[in-house]
Every structure is written in C-alpha cells, then in structure tokens.
Amino acid sequence: MGQRGEPRREQARDGELGAAVARAQDGDEAAFAVAYRIVQPGLLGYLRGLVGEEAEDVASDAWLEIARDLGRFKGDGAGFRGWTATIARHRALDHLRRQRVRPRSSALEQDVLDLPGPHSTHDQALEAMSTEQALRLVRGLPQDQAEAVLLRVVVGLDGPAAARVLGKRPGAVRTAAYRGLKRLATRLGAEGVTDEAPRTLGESK
C-alpha cells in the first residue's frame, strides 16, 4: 500500500482486467479467475479497513454476488474495479449492521473545500508504513476519511469512481482523502517534509 506508484500500476492493469471480464461474461471461467486475481488484493485491503479480521468472509460474500450478477455489469476494467468495491462495501455495511456496530458518522460529509496544492508529505507518510500498520492507522480515521483513503490508495480508484462507490460528490471524497492522508502524515511525524511530488494519492483526477 505504501508505494507511490501503486494506483498507477492498478490502472495500468485495467486493460487486462476489462478484457478478462468481457471473456468471463461469455462464460470463460479461467478469465473470471484472472479478474479475481487482479481485483482481490485491493478489495481485501479495503475490507480490512472496514471490518478488520472479518474481511475474508465479507470478501467471499461479495465475490458470490459479483459472480451471480456478472452478466449485468457494463463497463471497462476501471468500472469493474469500482463496481466490485461498491458490492464489497454493501456487504461490509451489512456485516457491521449484523454485528450492531454502526460506522462512525462524520461531520465532514458535506464539507467541500478548495484544497491547497498537493504535498509529498502524504505519499512519504504512506511509504513509511507497512501494510498492516497502515490499515491499523487508517481504521483510526473518521469513517469518511478512512473509506476515501482506502478506495483511492488500496483499491486504486480515481476520485470520481471513489465518489460513486460512496454515493458522495467527488469534492467531498477528495476533501476526505486529503484530510485522512494529512492526519496519517501528522501521526507519523512527517509534517516537515518538503513539497516534491507532482500529485498526492488523495488528489482527485
């Protein structure tokens, strides 16, 4: 999770993913396995941020629904990544409701701000963390910030796609991701890093 180029690598594989999904919709089981291998790591990381140790069970439920409804999906590889994240999120929220654990409400939900320029602080903060440490810290963020960071950084969605998954405006998701990454950077004591990167992982495309 901590590598700056990871979302770009995810997007580079979306062509392969889209082709695999199209073949899977024609009944090619091997192609479905390819799509699963591409999507599952990011999806599982996202779910770990939402439900912790229950992530694999929730992911299994999500993939059953994905397989069942695959014929109804329309879109490319990036769209499939967003569609599967939406299904996984619904299954995670169902799981949390069953556990009687409500996601934390957020005062930032409607808070859309003009953001300053990107800072490499956030990238470097993430690069300093192991995946497990990162997920543990992300789970400590307000719910909207945690989900925005997970969708952008772990699943590899762009800003508009993450907004569609969450049912929010892109500006609100951009704000949440920015604030979440800034908070992570602060916790890691990385506030003094100079601005070097052309974009932040939380920046909307």
PDB file of C-alpha atoms in Angstrom:
ATOM      1  CA  MET A   1       0.000   0.000   0.000  1.00  0.00           C
ATOM      2  CA  GLY A   2       2.824   2.307   0.757  1.00  0.00           C
ATOM      3  CA  GLN A   3       4.241   2.619  -2.754  1.00  0.00           C
ATOM      4  CA  ARG A   4       3.514   5.873  -4.539  1.00  0.00           C
ATOM      5  CA  GLY A   5       3.152   4.225  -7.943  1.00  0.00           C
ATOM      6  CA  GLU A   6       0.695   1.552  -6.846  1.00  0.00           C
ATOM      7  CA  PRO A   7      -2.522   3.288  -8.011  1.00  0.00           C
ATOM      8  CA  ARG A   8      -0.864   3.831 -11.395  1.00  0.00           C
ATOM      9  CA  ARG A   9       0.043   0.128 -11.553  1.00  0.00           C
ATOM     10  CA  GLU A  10      -3.551  -0.753 -10.758  1.00  0.00           C
ATOM     11  CA  GLN A  11      -4.792   1.494 -13.556  1.00  0.00           C
ATOM     12  CA  ALA A  12      -2.248   0.062 -15.991  1.00  0.00           C
ATOM     13  CA  ARG A  13      -3.786  -3.376 -15.399  1.00  0.00           C
ATOM     14  CA  ASP A  14      -7.317  -2.157 -16.086  1.00  0.00           C
ATOM     15  CA  GLY A  15      -6.962  -3.002 -19.792  1.00  0.00           C
ATOM     16  CA  GLU A  16      -6.119  -6.603 -18.910  1.00  0.00           C
ATOM     17  CA  LEU A  17      -8.918  -6.599 -16.340  1.00  0.00           C
ATOM     18  CA  GLY A  18     -11.516  -5.302 -18.801  1.00  0.00           C
ATOM     19  CA  ALA A  19     -10.597  -7.984 -21.338  1.00  0.00           C
ATOM     20  CA  ALA A  20     -10.793 -10.703 -18.673  1.00  0.00           C
ATOM     21  CA  VAL A  21     -14.208  -9.501 -17.509  1.00  0.00           C
ATOM     22  CA  ALA A  22     -15.547  -9.500 -21.065  1.00  0.00           C
ATOM     23  CA  ARG A  23     -14.380 -13.099 -21.567  1.00  0.00           C
ATOM     24  CA  ALA A  24     -15.790 -14.104 -18.177  1.00  0.00           C
ATOM     25  CA  GLN A  25     -19.172 -12.681 -19.185  1.00  0.00           C
ATOM     26  CA  ASP A  26     -19.022 -15.053 -22.163  1.00  0.00           C
ATOM     27  CA  GLY A  27     -18.590 -17.987 -19.774  1.00  0.00           C
ATOM     28  CA  ASP A  28     -14.784 -18.241 -19.605  1.00  0.00           C
ATOM     29  CA  GLU A  29     -14.098 -19.444 -16.049  1.00  0.00           C
ATOM     30  CA  ALA A  30     -10.339 -19.006 -16.406  1.00  0.00           C
ATOM     31  CA  ALA A  31     -10.902 -15.357 -17.332  1.00  0.00           C
ATOM     32  CA  PHE A  32     -13.008 -14.868 -14.203  1.00  0.00           C
ATOM     33  CA  ALA A  33     -10.083 -16.250 -12.187  1.00  0.00           C
ATOM     34  CA  VAL A  34      -7.803 -13.674 -13.844  1.00  0.00           C
ATOM     35  CA  ALA A  35     -10.208 -10.868 -12.919  1.00  0.00           C
ATOM     36  CA  TYR A  36     -10.365 -12.192  -9.355  1.00  0.00           C
ATOM     37  CA  ARG A  37      -6.559 -12.258  -9.025  1.00  0.00           C
ATOM     38  CA  ILE A  38      -6.302  -8.655 -10.247  1.00  0.00           C
ATOM     39  CA  VAL A  39      -9.063  -7.224  -8.072  1.00  0.00           C
ATOM     40  CA  GLN A  40      -8.958  -9.297  -4.876  1.00  0.00           C
ATOM     41  CA  PRO A  41      -5.804  -7.844  -3.194  1.00  0.00           C
ATOM     42  CA  GLY A  42      -7.101  -4.272  -3.273  1.00  0.00           C
ATOM     43  CA  LEU A  43     -10.636  -5.335  -2.389  1.00  0.00           C
ATOM     44  CA  LEU A  44      -9.397  -7.332   0.590  1.00  0.00           C
ATOM     45  CA  GLY A  45      -7.296  -4.396   1.800  1.00  0.00           C
ATOM     46  CA  TYR A  46     -10.335  -2.121   1.551  1.00  0.00           C
ATOM     47  CA  LEU A  47     -12.461  -4.586   3.528  1.00  0.00           C
ATOM     48  CA  ARG A  48      -9.774  -4.994   6.185  1.00  0.00           C
ATOM     49  CA  GLY A  49     -10.021  -1.269   6.729  1.00  0.00           C
ATOM     50  CA  LEU A  50     -13.789  -1.564   7.195  1.00  0.00           C
ATOM     51  CA  VAL A  51     -14.330  -4.818   9.096  1.00  0.00           C
ATOM     52  CA  GLY A  52     -10.866  -5.905  10.274  1.00  0.00           C
ATOM     53  CA  GLU A  53     -10.354  -9.637  10.707  1.00  0.00           C
ATOM     54  CA  GLU A  54     -13.718 -10.480   9.119  1.00  0.00           C
ATOM     55  CA  ALA A  55     -12.532  -9.146   5.754  1.00  0.00           C
ATOM     56  CA  GLU A  56     -12.038 -12.535   4.080  1.00  0.00           C
ATOM     57  CA  ASP A  57     -15.537 -13.718   4.995  1.00  0.00           C
ATOM     58  CA  VAL A  58     -17.070 -10.480   3.726  1.00  0.00           C
ATOM     59  CA  ALA A  59     -14.969 -10.693   0.547  1.00  0.00           C
ATOM     60  CA  SER A  60     -16.261 -14.233  -0.054  1.00  0.00           C
ATOM     61  CA  ASP A  61     -19.850 -12.979   0.218  1.00  0.00           C
ATOM     62  CA  ALA A  62     -19.039 -10.113  -2.133  1.00  0.00           C
ATOM     63  CA  TRP A  63     -17.498 -12.424  -4.753  1.00  0.00           C
ATOM     64  CA  LEU A  64     -20.550 -14.682  -4.675  1.00  0.00           C
ATOM     65  CA  GLU A  65     -22.665 -11.650  -5.539  1.00  0.00           C
ATOM     66  CA  ILE A  66     -20.155 -10.460  -8.146  1.00  0.00           C
ATOM     67  CA  ALA A  67     -20.203 -13.868  -9.858  1.00  0.00           C
ATOM     68  CA  ARG A  68     -24.002 -14.039  -9.713  1.00  0.00           C
ATOM     69  CA  ASP A  69     -24.517 -10.566 -11.195  1.00  0.00           C
ATOM     70  CA  LEU A  70     -21.561 -10.514 -13.615  1.00  0.00           C
ATOM     71  CA  GLY A  71     -23.815 -10.662 -16.668  1.00  0.00           C
ATOM     72  CA  ARG A  72     -25.419  -7.376 -15.640  1.00  0.00           C
ATOM     73  CA  PHE A  73     -22.142  -5.466 -15.415  1.00  0.00           C
ATOM     74  CA  LYS A  74     -21.448  -2.976 -18.215  1.00  0.00           C
ATOM     75  CA  GLY A  75     -18.152  -1.118 -18.381  1.00  0.00           C
ATOM     76  CA  ASP A  76     -14.378  -1.371 -18.638  1.00  0.00           C
ATOM     77  CA  GLY A  77     -11.700  -2.581 -16.216  1.00  0.00           C
ATOM     78  CA  ALA A  78     -11.751   0.588 -14.123  1.00  0.00           C
ATOM     79  CA  GLY A  79     -15.533   0.388 -13.995  1.00  0.00           C
ATOM     80  CA  PHE A  80     -15.363  -3.225 -12.846  1.00  0.00           C
ATOM     81  CA  ARG A  81     -12.976  -2.245 -10.056  1.00  0.00           C
ATOM     82  CA  GLY A  82     -15.471   0.384  -8.875  1.00  0.00           C
ATOM     83  CA  TRP A  83     -18.450  -1.963  -9.245  1.00  0.00           C
ATOM     84  CA  THR A  84     -16.798  -4.676  -7.154  1.00  0.00           C
ATOM     85  CA  ALA A  85     -15.823  -2.113  -4.500  1.00  0.00           C
ATOM     86  CA  THR A  86     -19.454  -0.969  -4.301  1.00  0.00           C
ATOM     87  CA  ILE A  87     -20.664  -4.546  -3.793  1.00  0.00           C
ATOM     88  CA  ALA A  88     -17.958  -5.205  -1.201  1.00  0.00           C
ATOM     89  CA  ARG A  89     -18.883  -2.025   0.670  1.00  0.00           C
ATOM     90  CA  HIS A  90     -22.556  -3.050   0.813  1.00  0.00           C
ATOM     91  CA  ARG A  91     -21.611  -6.466   2.167  1.00  0.00           C
ATOM     92  CA  ALA A  92     -19.301  -4.845   4.739  1.00  0.00           C
ATOM     93  CA  LEU A  93     -22.021  -2.471   5.920  1.00  0.00           C
ATOM     94  CA  ASP A  94     -24.463  -5.405   6.150  1.00  0.00           C
ATOM     95  CA  HIS A  95     -21.877  -7.230   8.255  1.00  0.00           C
ATOM     96  CA  LEU A  96     -21.415  -4.238  10.540  1.00  0.00           C
ATOM     97  CA  ARG A  97     -25.174  -3.915  10.969  1.00  0.00           C
ATOM     98  CA  ARG A  98     -25.411  -7.574  11.890  1.00  0.00           C
ATOM     99  CA  GLN A  99     -22.676  -7.021  14.456  1.00  0.00           C
ATOM    100  CA  ARG A 100     -24.588  -3.950  15.673  1.00  0.00           C
ATOM    101  CA  VAL A 101     -21.559  -1.819  15.012  1.00  0.00           C
ATOM    102  CA  ARG A 102     -22.522   1.346  13.209  1.00  0.00           C
ATOM    103  CA  PRO A 103     -19.948   3.160  11.080  1.00  0.00           C
ATOM    104  CA  ARG A 104     -18.892   6.393  12.748  1.00  0.00           C
ATOM    105  CA  SER A 105     -20.794   9.404  11.487  1.00  0.00           C
ATOM    106  CA  SER A 106     -18.738  12.182  10.009  1.00  0.00           C
ATOM    107  CA  ALA A 107     -19.075  15.918  10.384  1.00  0.00           C
ATOM    108  CA  LEU A 108     -17.081  16.277   7.154  1.00  0.00           C
ATOM    109  CA  GLU A 109     -19.594  14.534   4.924  1.00  0.00           C
ATOM    110  CA  GLN A 110     -20.863  17.739   3.296  1.00  0.00           C
ATOM    111  CA  ASP A 111     -17.657  19.703   3.825  1.00  0.00           C
ATOM    112  CA  VAL A 112     -16.267  20.579   0.385  1.00  0.00           C
ATOM    113  CA  LEU A 113     -13.294  22.930   0.451  1.00  0.00           C
ATOM    114  CA  ASP A 114     -10.900  24.401  -2.070  1.00  0.00           C
ATOM    115  CA  LEU A 115      -7.745  22.481  -1.276  1.00  0.00           C
ATOM    116  CA  PRO A 116      -4.184  23.781  -1.412  1.00  0.00           C
ATOM    117  CA  GLY A 117      -1.651  22.273  -3.795  1.00  0.00           C
ATOM    118  CA  PRO A 118      -0.540  18.655  -3.321  1.00  0.00           C
ATOM    119  CA  HIS A 119       2.188  17.800  -0.859  1.00  0.00           C
ATOM    120  CA  SER A 120       4.517  14.831  -0.947  1.00  0.00           C
ATOM    121  CA  THR A 121       4.104  14.598   2.837  1.00  0.00           C
ATOM    122  CA  HIS A 122       1.199  12.225   2.328  1.00  0.00           C
ATOM    123  CA  ASP A 123       2.996   9.955  -0.113  1.00  0.00           C
ATOM    124  CA  GLN A 124       6.054   9.748   2.106  1.00  0.00           C
ATOM    125  CA  ALA A 125       3.936   9.075   5.167  1.00  0.00           C
ATOM    126  CA  LEU A 126       2.365   6.087   3.416  1.00  0.00           C
ATOM    127  CA  GLU A 127       5.734   4.881   2.147  1.00  0.00           C
ATOM    128  CA  ALA A 128       6.982   4.795   5.750  1.00  0.00           C
ATOM    129  CA  MET A 129       4.303   2.340   6.816  1.00  0.00           C
ATOM    130  CA  SER A 130       3.905  -1.384   6.450  1.00  0.00           C
ATOM    131  CA  THR A 131       0.543  -2.510   5.077  1.00  0.00           C
ATOM    132  CA  GLU A 132      -0.672  -3.781   8.442  1.00  0.00           C
ATOM    133  CA  GLN A 133       0.458  -0.654  10.248  1.00  0.00           C
ATOM    134  CA  ALA A 134      -1.202   1.474   7.601  1.00  0.00           C
ATOM    135  CA  LEU A 135      -4.508  -0.366   7.835  1.00  0.00           C
ATOM    136  CA  ARG A 136      -4.440  -0.111  11.615  1.00  0.00           C
ATOM    137  CA  LEU A 137      -3.896   3.648  11.415  1.00  0.00           C
ATOM    138  CA  VAL A 138      -6.477   4.074   8.657  1.00  0.00           C
ATOM    139  CA  ARG A 139      -9.078   2.299  10.812  1.00  0.00           C
ATOM    140  CA  GLY A 140      -8.482   5.018  13.410  1.00  0.00           C
ATOM    141  CA  LEU A 141      -9.565   7.759  10.997  1.00  0.00           C
ATOM    142  CA  PRO A 142     -13.106   9.146  10.807  1.00  0.00           C
ATOM    143  CA  GLN A 143     -15.214   6.834   8.629  1.00  0.00           C
ATOM    144  CA  ASP A 144     -15.407   9.107   5.583  1.00  0.00           C
ATOM    145  CA  GLN A 145     -11.648   9.738   5.602  1.00  0.00           C
ATOM    146  CA  ALA A 146     -10.829   6.056   6.084  1.00  0.00           C
ATOM    147  CA  GLU A 147     -13.015   4.927   3.182  1.00  0.00           C
ATOM    148  CA  ALA A 148     -11.743   7.668   0.879  1.00  0.00           C
ATOM    149  CA  VAL A 149      -8.103   6.765   1.584  1.00  0.00           C
ATOM    150  CA  LEU A 150      -8.771   3.031   1.185  1.00  0.00           C
ATOM    151  CA  LEU A 151     -10.599   3.438  -2.126  1.00  0.00           C
ATOM    152  CA  ARG A 152      -8.002   5.812  -3.573  1.00  0.00           C
ATOM    153  CA  VAL A 153      -4.823   4.178  -2.286  1.00  0.00           C
ATOM    154  CA  VAL A 154      -5.671   0.497  -1.733  1.00  0.00           C
ATOM    155  CA  VAL A 155      -8.298  -0.209  -4.392  1.00  0.00           C
ATOM    156  CA  GLY A 156      -6.710   2.265  -6.825  1.00  0.00           C
ATOM    157  CA  LEU A 157      -9.876   4.134  -7.851  1.00  0.00           C
ATOM    158  CA  ASP A 158      -9.742   7.658  -9.199  1.00  0.00           C
ATOM    159  CA  GLY A 159     -11.659  10.450  -7.455  1.00  0.00           C
ATOM    160  CA  PRO A 160     -14.935  10.244  -9.412  1.00  0.00           C
ATOM    161  CA  ALA A 161     -15.029   6.425  -9.166  1.00  0.00           C
ATOM    162  CA  ALA A 162     -14.446   6.538  -5.402  1.00  0.00           C
ATOM    163  CA  ALA A 163     -17.231   9.122  -5.129  1.00  0.00           C
ATOM    164  CA  ARG A 164     -19.630   6.813  -6.979  1.00  0.00           C
ATOM    165  CA  VAL A 165     -18.836   3.939  -4.619  1.00  0.00           C
ATOM    166  CA  LEU A 166     -19.525   6.133  -1.592  1.00  0.00           C
ATOM    167  CA  GLY A 167     -22.527   7.921  -3.101  1.00  0.00           C
ATOM    168  CA  LYS A 168     -20.943  11.321  -2.499  1.00  0.00           C
ATOM    169  CA  ARG A 169     -19.743  14.276  -4.537  1.00  0.00           C
ATOM    170  CA  PRO A 170     -16.152  13.971  -5.835  1.00  0.00           C
ATOM    171  CA  GLY A 171     -15.192  17.137  -3.952  1.00  0.00           C
ATOM    172  CA  ALA A 172     -16.317  15.644  -0.659  1.00  0.00           C
ATOM    173  CA  VAL A 173     -14.323  12.473  -1.284  1.00  0.00           C
ATOM    174  CA  ARG A 174     -11.276  14.483  -2.366  1.00  0.00           C
ATOM    175  CA  THR A 175     -11.503  16.509   0.842  1.00  0.00           C
ATOM    176  CA  ALA A 176     -11.871  13.396   2.976  1.00  0.00           C
ATOM    177  CA  ALA A 177      -8.922  11.653   1.304  1.00  0.00           C
ATOM    178  CA  TYR A 178      -6.747  14.756   1.641  1.00  0.00           C
ATOM    179  CA  ARG A 179      -7.582  15.175   5.321  1.00  0.00           C
ATOM    180  CA  GLY A 180      -7.147  11.474   6.031  1.00  0.00           C
ATOM    181  CA  LEU A 181      -3.712  11.392   4.408  1.00  0.00           C
ATOM    182  CA  LYS A 182      -2.729  14.601   6.192  1.00  0.00           C
ATOM    183  CA  ARG A 183      -3.796  13.091   9.517  1.00  0.00           C
ATOM    184  CA  LEU A 184      -1.784   9.942   8.817  1.00  0.00           C
ATOM    185  CA  ALA A 185       1.231  12.076   7.964  1.00  0.00           C
ATOM    186  CA  THR A 186       0.844  14.006  11.214  1.00  0.00           C
ATOM    187  CA  ARG A 187       0.656  10.796  13.228  1.00  0.00           C
ATOM    188  CA  LEU A 188       3.856   9.615  11.622  1.00  0.00           C
ATOM    189  CA  GLY A 189       5.630  12.873  12.402  1.00  0.00           C
ATOM    190  CA  ALA A 190       6.185  13.619   8.714  1.00  0.00           C
ATOM    191  CA  GLU A 191       4.872  17.177   8.641  1.00  0.00           C
ATOM    192  CA  GLY A 192       8.276  18.711   7.899  1.00  0.00           C
ATOM    193  CA  VAL A 193       8.704  17.027   4.505  1.00  0.00           C
ATOM    194  CA  THR A 194       9.031  19.468   1.613  1.00  0.00           C
ATOM    195  CA  ASP A 195       6.740  19.585  -1.388  1.00  0.00           C
ATOM    196  CA  GLU A 196       8.275  17.455  -4.125  1.00  0.00           C
ATOM    197  CA  ALA A 197       5.596  15.253  -5.651  1.00  0.00           C
ATOM    198  CA  PRO A 198       3.501  16.311  -8.657  1.00  0.00           C
ATOM    199  CA  ARG A 199       0.337  14.944  -7.049  1.00  0.00           C
ATOM    200  CA  THR A 200      -0.933  13.423  -3.852  1.00  0.00           C
ATOM    201  CA  LEU A 201      -2.523   9.990  -3.662  1.00  0.00           C
ATOM    202  CA  GLY A 202      -5.664  11.714  -2.404  1.00  0.00           C
ATOM    203  CA  GLU A 203      -5.888  14.151  -5.282  1.00  0.00           C
ATOM    204  CA  SER A 204      -8.955  13.912  -7.489  1.00  0.00           C
ATOM    205  CA  LYS A 205      -8.355  13.276 -11.167  1.00  0.00           C
TER     206      LYS A 205
END
